[in-house]
Amino acid sequence: MATILDGKAIRDEIAKDLSSKIQNLKSQPKLAIIQIGDVPESNTYIGQKIKFGQSVGAIVDHIKLPEDVTMEDVVGKIEDLNSDTNTHGIIVQLPIPQNLDKAAIIESITPEKDVDGLHSVNVKKLLDNDPSGYIPATTKGVITMLEHYNVTISGKNAVVIGRSALVGKPTALALLNHDATVTVCHSQTKDLPKMTQAADIIISAVGSPGLVTKKHVKPGQVVVDVGTTIVDGKLKGDVAFEEVEKVVEFISPVPGGAGPLTVASLFQNLLKAYEGQNA
Ligand code: NAP
């Protein structure tokens, strides 16, 4: 049986650490979350961020904009927040309506407040392995999880399944920055089991329940499941947990693995933003 990579336990430790640090600040760090429209999943994710943020003593300002908001109004709101010295982090909850220019909206956030790490300045810093930037929260959470369990990354073969700008690519870059040899797989990859079998560390970020089975793994591996899909009202990861955990050395569950760490990592980024803006 594999050791479970317990994201909730690590999240709780991060929460304690954040609470004690925030208590000692002159003012409370404030995160602005801009929500455009009313996607039900976004409501759930924002609810989790508000709950965690408040539990560690941060202020979370949930700004709701209507589905038919104009680009001008969204960018205007972001510019107000950019110049508000009491707001330290700004995120736009994705997805946003198709008619809006997502890239232009993200680029309008000042990089110092881009705690989701999606602005091109922060993407470049991740490319350059420059620690002054913000790493996207899910990626940061994956690295935190591996480090917490003393999983050696340097020199290991890592396979990341998924190549999105939000999860797959930044996670591949972060692992590369930690000296792993990284292979990125995607929907056009031929023979996924052959690629994953050759890995020491597998990170799956697809959103396809049951994609990673016992035929994809071998003993001694570390498997982190980032995928989340609702199936019959239940949250499912990409990994066929029951059969894979019998084979590998470490495995993260869904729920209770990467998800809780994503939220905690966002607030670690917020504290870093606060400190940067109050240095
Ligand atoms: P996405 O933009 O839909 O990207 C999915 C990726 O999976 C794409 O690169 C796609 O390849 C690849 N893919 C699809 N089918 C595949 C297959 N059969 N074999 C190999 N690769 C395949 O999704 P995302 O935003 O990156 O999110 C990925 C998953 O992580 C989702 O389930 C999402 O809900 C979850 N997520 C979880 C957290 C968390 O906190 N736990 C945070 C963010 C996201 P192509 O590029 O070729 O299409």
PDB file of N, CA and C and ligand atoms in Angstrom, residues 45 138 161-164 166-168 185-188 192 205-208 211 226-229 238 258-259 262, ligand 1:
ATOM      1  N   TYR A  45     -15.399  27.247  -5.824  1.00  0.00           N
ATOM      2  CA  TYR A  45     -13.968  27.543  -5.624  1.00  0.00           C
ATOM      3  C   TYR A  45     -13.783  28.865  -4.869  1.00  0.00           C
ATOM      4  N   THR A 138      -1.732  25.981  -8.067  1.00  0.00           N
ATOM      5  CA  THR A 138      -1.793  24.512  -8.148  1.00  0.00           C
ATOM      6  C   THR A 138      -0.381  23.936  -8.281  1.00  0.00           C
ATOM      7  N   ILE A 161       1.151  14.924 -17.105  1.00  0.00           N
ATOM      8  CA  ILE A 161       0.115  14.653 -18.116  1.00  0.00           C
ATOM      9  C   ILE A 161      -0.809  15.865 -18.128  1.00  0.00           C
ATOM     10  N   GLY A 162      -0.877  16.547 -19.259  1.00  0.00           N
ATOM     11  CA  GLY A 162      -1.633  17.797 -19.378  1.00  0.00           C
ATOM     12  C   GLY A 162      -0.675  18.933 -19.675  1.00  0.00           C
ATOM     13  N   ARG A 163      -1.066  19.817 -20.590  1.00  0.00           N
ATOM     14  CA  ARG A 163      -0.158  20.910 -21.004  1.00  0.00           C
ATOM     15  C   ARG A 163      -0.858  22.263 -21.022  1.00  0.00           C
ATOM     16  N   SER A 164      -1.837  22.451 -20.135  1.00  0.00           N
ATOM     17  CA  SER A 164      -2.513  23.750 -20.106  1.00  0.00           C
ATOM     18  C   SER A 164      -1.584  24.818 -19.535  1.00  0.00           C
ATOM     19  N   LEU A 166      -2.487  26.882 -17.394  1.00  0.00           N
ATOM     20  CA  LEU A 166      -2.870  27.068 -15.992  1.00  0.00           C
ATOM     21  C   LEU A 166      -2.196  26.042 -15.077  1.00  0.00           C
ATOM     22  N   VAL A 167      -2.083  24.789 -15.534  1.00  0.00           N
ATOM     23  CA  VAL A 167      -1.580  23.722 -14.654  1.00  0.00           C
ATOM     24  C   VAL A 167      -0.397  22.945 -15.258  1.00  0.00           C
ATOM     25  N   GLY A 168      -0.613  22.309 -16.392  1.00  0.00           N
ATOM     26  CA  GLY A 168       0.397  21.393 -16.932  1.00  0.00           C
ATOM     27  C   GLY A 168       1.730  22.065 -17.204  1.00  0.00           C
ATOM     28  N   CYS A 185       3.128  15.087 -21.375  1.00  0.00           N
ATOM     29  CA  CYS A 185       2.226  14.296 -22.222  1.00  0.00           C
ATOM     30  C   CYS A 185       0.902  15.033 -22.377  1.00  0.00           C
ATOM     31  N   HIS A 186       0.172  14.691 -23.439  1.00  0.00           N
ATOM     32  CA  HIS A 186      -1.087  15.382 -23.740  1.00  0.00           C
ATOM     33  C   HIS A 186      -1.969  14.467 -24.567  1.00  0.00           C
ATOM     34  N   SER A 187      -3.033  15.026 -25.128  1.00  0.00           N
ATOM     35  CA  SER A 187      -4.012  14.171 -25.801  1.00  0.00           C
ATOM     36  C   SER A 187      -3.443  13.494 -27.049  1.00  0.00           C
ATOM     37  N   GLN A 188      -2.362  14.034 -27.599  1.00  0.00           N
ATOM     38  CA  GLN A 188      -1.800  13.433 -28.817  1.00  0.00           C
ATOM     39  C   GLN A 188      -0.601  12.526 -28.518  1.00  0.00           C
ATOM     40  N   LEU A 192       0.773   6.419 -23.798  1.00  0.00           N
ATOM     41  CA  LEU A 192       0.914   7.057 -22.476  1.00  0.00           C
ATOM     42  C   LEU A 192       1.464   6.083 -21.417  1.00  0.00           C
ATOM     43  N   ALA A 205      -2.765  16.001 -14.717  1.00  0.00           N
ATOM     44  CA  ALA A 205      -3.605  17.218 -14.695  1.00  0.00           C
ATOM     45  C   ALA A 205      -4.419  17.262 -15.978  1.00  0.00           C
ATOM     46  N   VAL A 206      -5.408  16.380 -16.047  1.00  0.00           N
ATOM     47  CA  VAL A 206      -6.190  16.242 -17.276  1.00  0.00           C
ATOM     48  C   VAL A 206      -7.676  16.548 -17.040  1.00  0.00           C
ATOM     49  N   GLY A 207      -8.268  15.859 -16.070  1.00  0.00           N
ATOM     50  CA  GLY A 207      -9.718  15.954 -15.895  1.00  0.00           C
ATOM     51  C   GLY A 207     -10.411  14.816 -16.628  1.00  0.00           C
ATOM     52  N   SER A 208      -9.808  13.612 -16.502  1.00  0.00           N
ATOM     53  CA  SER A 208     -10.365  12.414 -17.145  1.00  0.00           C
ATOM     54  C   SER A 208     -10.318  11.268 -16.135  1.00  0.00           C
ATOM     55  N   LEU A 211      -8.091   7.745 -16.012  1.00  0.00           N
ATOM     56  CA  LEU A 211      -7.076   7.785 -17.089  1.00  0.00           C
ATOM     57  C   LEU A 211      -5.818   7.003 -16.700  1.00  0.00           C
ATOM     58  N   VAL A 226      -3.889  15.726  -9.931  1.00  0.00           N
ATOM     59  CA  VAL A 226      -4.411  17.096  -9.889  1.00  0.00           C
ATOM     60  C   VAL A 226      -5.817  17.154 -10.482  1.00  0.00           C
ATOM     61  N   GLY A 227      -6.161  16.172 -11.278  1.00  0.00           N
ATOM     62  CA  GLY A 227      -7.451  16.175 -11.983  1.00  0.00           C
ATOM     63  C   GLY A 227      -8.637  16.221 -11.030  1.00  0.00           C
ATOM     64  N   THR A 228      -9.647  16.957 -11.427  1.00  0.00           N
ATOM     65  CA  THR A 228     -10.894  16.966 -10.648  1.00  0.00           C
ATOM     66  C   THR A 228     -12.075  16.982 -11.625  1.00  0.00           C
ATOM     67  N   THR A 229     -12.936  15.998 -11.475  1.00  0.00           N
ATOM     68  CA  THR A 229     -14.133  15.917 -12.309  1.00  0.00           C
ATOM     69  C   THR A 229     -15.275  15.463 -11.407  1.00  0.00           C
ATOM     70  N   ASP A 238      -7.926  11.851 -11.748  1.00  0.00           N
ATOM     71  CA  ASP A 238      -7.587  11.165 -13.007  1.00  0.00           C
ATOM     72  C   ASP A 238      -7.126   9.727 -12.759  1.00  0.00           C
ATOM     73  N   ALA A 258      -4.245  17.463  -3.982  1.00  0.00           N
ATOM     74  CA  ALA A 258      -3.762  18.729  -4.561  1.00  0.00           C
ATOM     75  C   ALA A 258      -4.728  19.900  -4.317  1.00  0.00           C
ATOM     76  N   GLY A 259      -6.024  19.626  -4.258  1.00  0.00           N
ATOM     77  CA  GLY A 259      -7.025  20.702  -4.132  1.00  0.00           C
ATOM     78  C   GLY A 259      -6.806  21.604  -2.926  1.00  0.00           C
ATOM     79  N   THR A 262      -3.915  23.921  -3.267  1.00  0.00           N
ATOM     80  CA  THR A 262      -4.049  25.026  -4.229  1.00  0.00           C
ATOM     81  C   THR A 262      -4.521  26.281  -3.493  1.00  0.00           C
TER      82      THR A 262
HETATM   83  P1  NAP B   1      -7.415  21.662 -19.522  1.00  0.00           P
HETATM   84  O1  NAP B   1      -7.064  23.063 -19.898  1.00  0.00           O
HETATM   85  O2  NAP B   1      -8.671  21.050 -20.040  1.00  0.00           O
HETATM   86  O3  NAP B   1      -6.176  20.749 -19.961  1.00  0.00           O
HETATM   87  C1  NAP B   1      -6.261  19.358 -19.948  1.00  0.00           C
HETATM   88  C2  NAP B   1      -5.010  18.764 -20.554  1.00  0.00           C
HETATM   89  O4  NAP B   1      -5.146  17.349 -20.568  1.00  0.00           O
HETATM   90  C3  NAP B   1      -4.752  19.195 -21.999  1.00  0.00           C
HETATM   91  O5  NAP B   1      -3.391  19.540 -22.156  1.00  0.00           O
HETATM   92  C4  NAP B   1      -5.084  17.937 -22.803  1.00  0.00           C
HETATM   93  O6  NAP B   1      -4.296  17.750 -23.946  1.00  0.00           O
HETATM   94  C5  NAP B   1      -4.752  16.844 -21.825  1.00  0.00           C
HETATM   95  N1  NAP B   1      -5.468  15.611 -22.128  1.00  0.00           N
HETATM   96  C6  NAP B   1      -6.777  15.468 -22.445  1.00  0.00           C
HETATM   97  N2  NAP B   1      -7.058  14.155 -22.664  1.00  0.00           N
HETATM   98  C7  NAP B   1      -5.908  13.484 -22.486  1.00  0.00           C
HETATM   99  C8  NAP B   1      -5.548  12.125 -22.571  1.00  0.00           C
HETATM  100  N3  NAP B   1      -6.441  11.176 -22.889  1.00  0.00           N
HETATM  101  N4  NAP B   1      -4.263  11.774 -22.338  1.00  0.00           N
HETATM  102  C9  NAP B   1      -3.336  12.685 -22.021  1.00  0.00           C
HETATM  103  N5  NAP B   1      -3.622  14.020 -21.925  1.00  0.00           N
HETATM  104  C10 NAP B   1      -4.885  14.398 -22.151  1.00  0.00           C
HETATM  105  O7  NAP B   1      -7.492  21.517 -17.957  1.00  0.00           O
HETATM  106  P2  NAP B   1      -6.625  22.242 -16.793  1.00  0.00           P
HETATM  107  O8  NAP B   1      -7.178  23.574 -16.510  1.00  0.00           O
HETATM  108  O9  NAP B   1      -5.188  22.094 -17.068  1.00  0.00           O
HETATM  109  O10 NAP B   1      -7.012  21.315 -15.576  1.00  0.00           O
HETATM  110  C11 NAP B   1      -6.643  19.941 -15.579  1.00  0.00           C
HETATM  111  C12 NAP B   1      -7.384  19.217 -14.473  1.00  0.00           C
HETATM  112  O11 NAP B   1      -6.944  19.746 -13.221  1.00  0.00           O
HETATM  113  C13 NAP B   1      -8.908  19.431 -14.485  1.00  0.00           C
HETATM  114  O12 NAP B   1      -9.525  18.270 -14.030  1.00  0.00           O
HETATM  115  C14 NAP B   1      -9.116  20.553 -13.483  1.00  0.00           C
HETATM  116  O13 NAP B   1     -10.405  20.516 -12.915  1.00  0.00           O
HETATM  117  C15 NAP B   1      -8.066  20.203 -12.476  1.00  0.00           C
HETATM  118  N6  NAP B   1      -7.617  21.318 -11.640  1.00  0.00           N
HETATM  119  C16 NAP B   1      -7.506  21.060 -10.334  1.00  0.00           C
HETATM  120  C17 NAP B   1      -7.052  22.030  -9.490  1.00  0.00           C
HETATM  121  C18 NAP B   1      -6.926  21.695  -8.058  1.00  0.00           C
HETATM  122  O14 NAP B   1      -6.813  22.594  -7.251  1.00  0.00           O
HETATM  123  N7  NAP B   1      -6.903  20.420  -7.684  1.00  0.00           N
HETATM  124  C19 NAP B   1      -6.722  23.295  -9.970  1.00  0.00           C
HETATM  125  C20 NAP B   1      -6.799  23.538 -11.338  1.00  0.00           C
HETATM  126  C21 NAP B   1      -7.250  22.513 -12.179  1.00  0.00           C
HETATM  127  P3  NAP B   1      -4.357  18.747 -25.226  1.00  0.00           P
HETATM  128  O15 NAP B   1      -3.546  19.952 -24.822  1.00  0.00           O
HETATM  129  O16 NAP B   1      -3.723  17.947 -26.304  1.00  0.00           O
HETATM  130  O17 NAP B   1      -5.811  19.054 -25.447  1.00  0.00           O
END
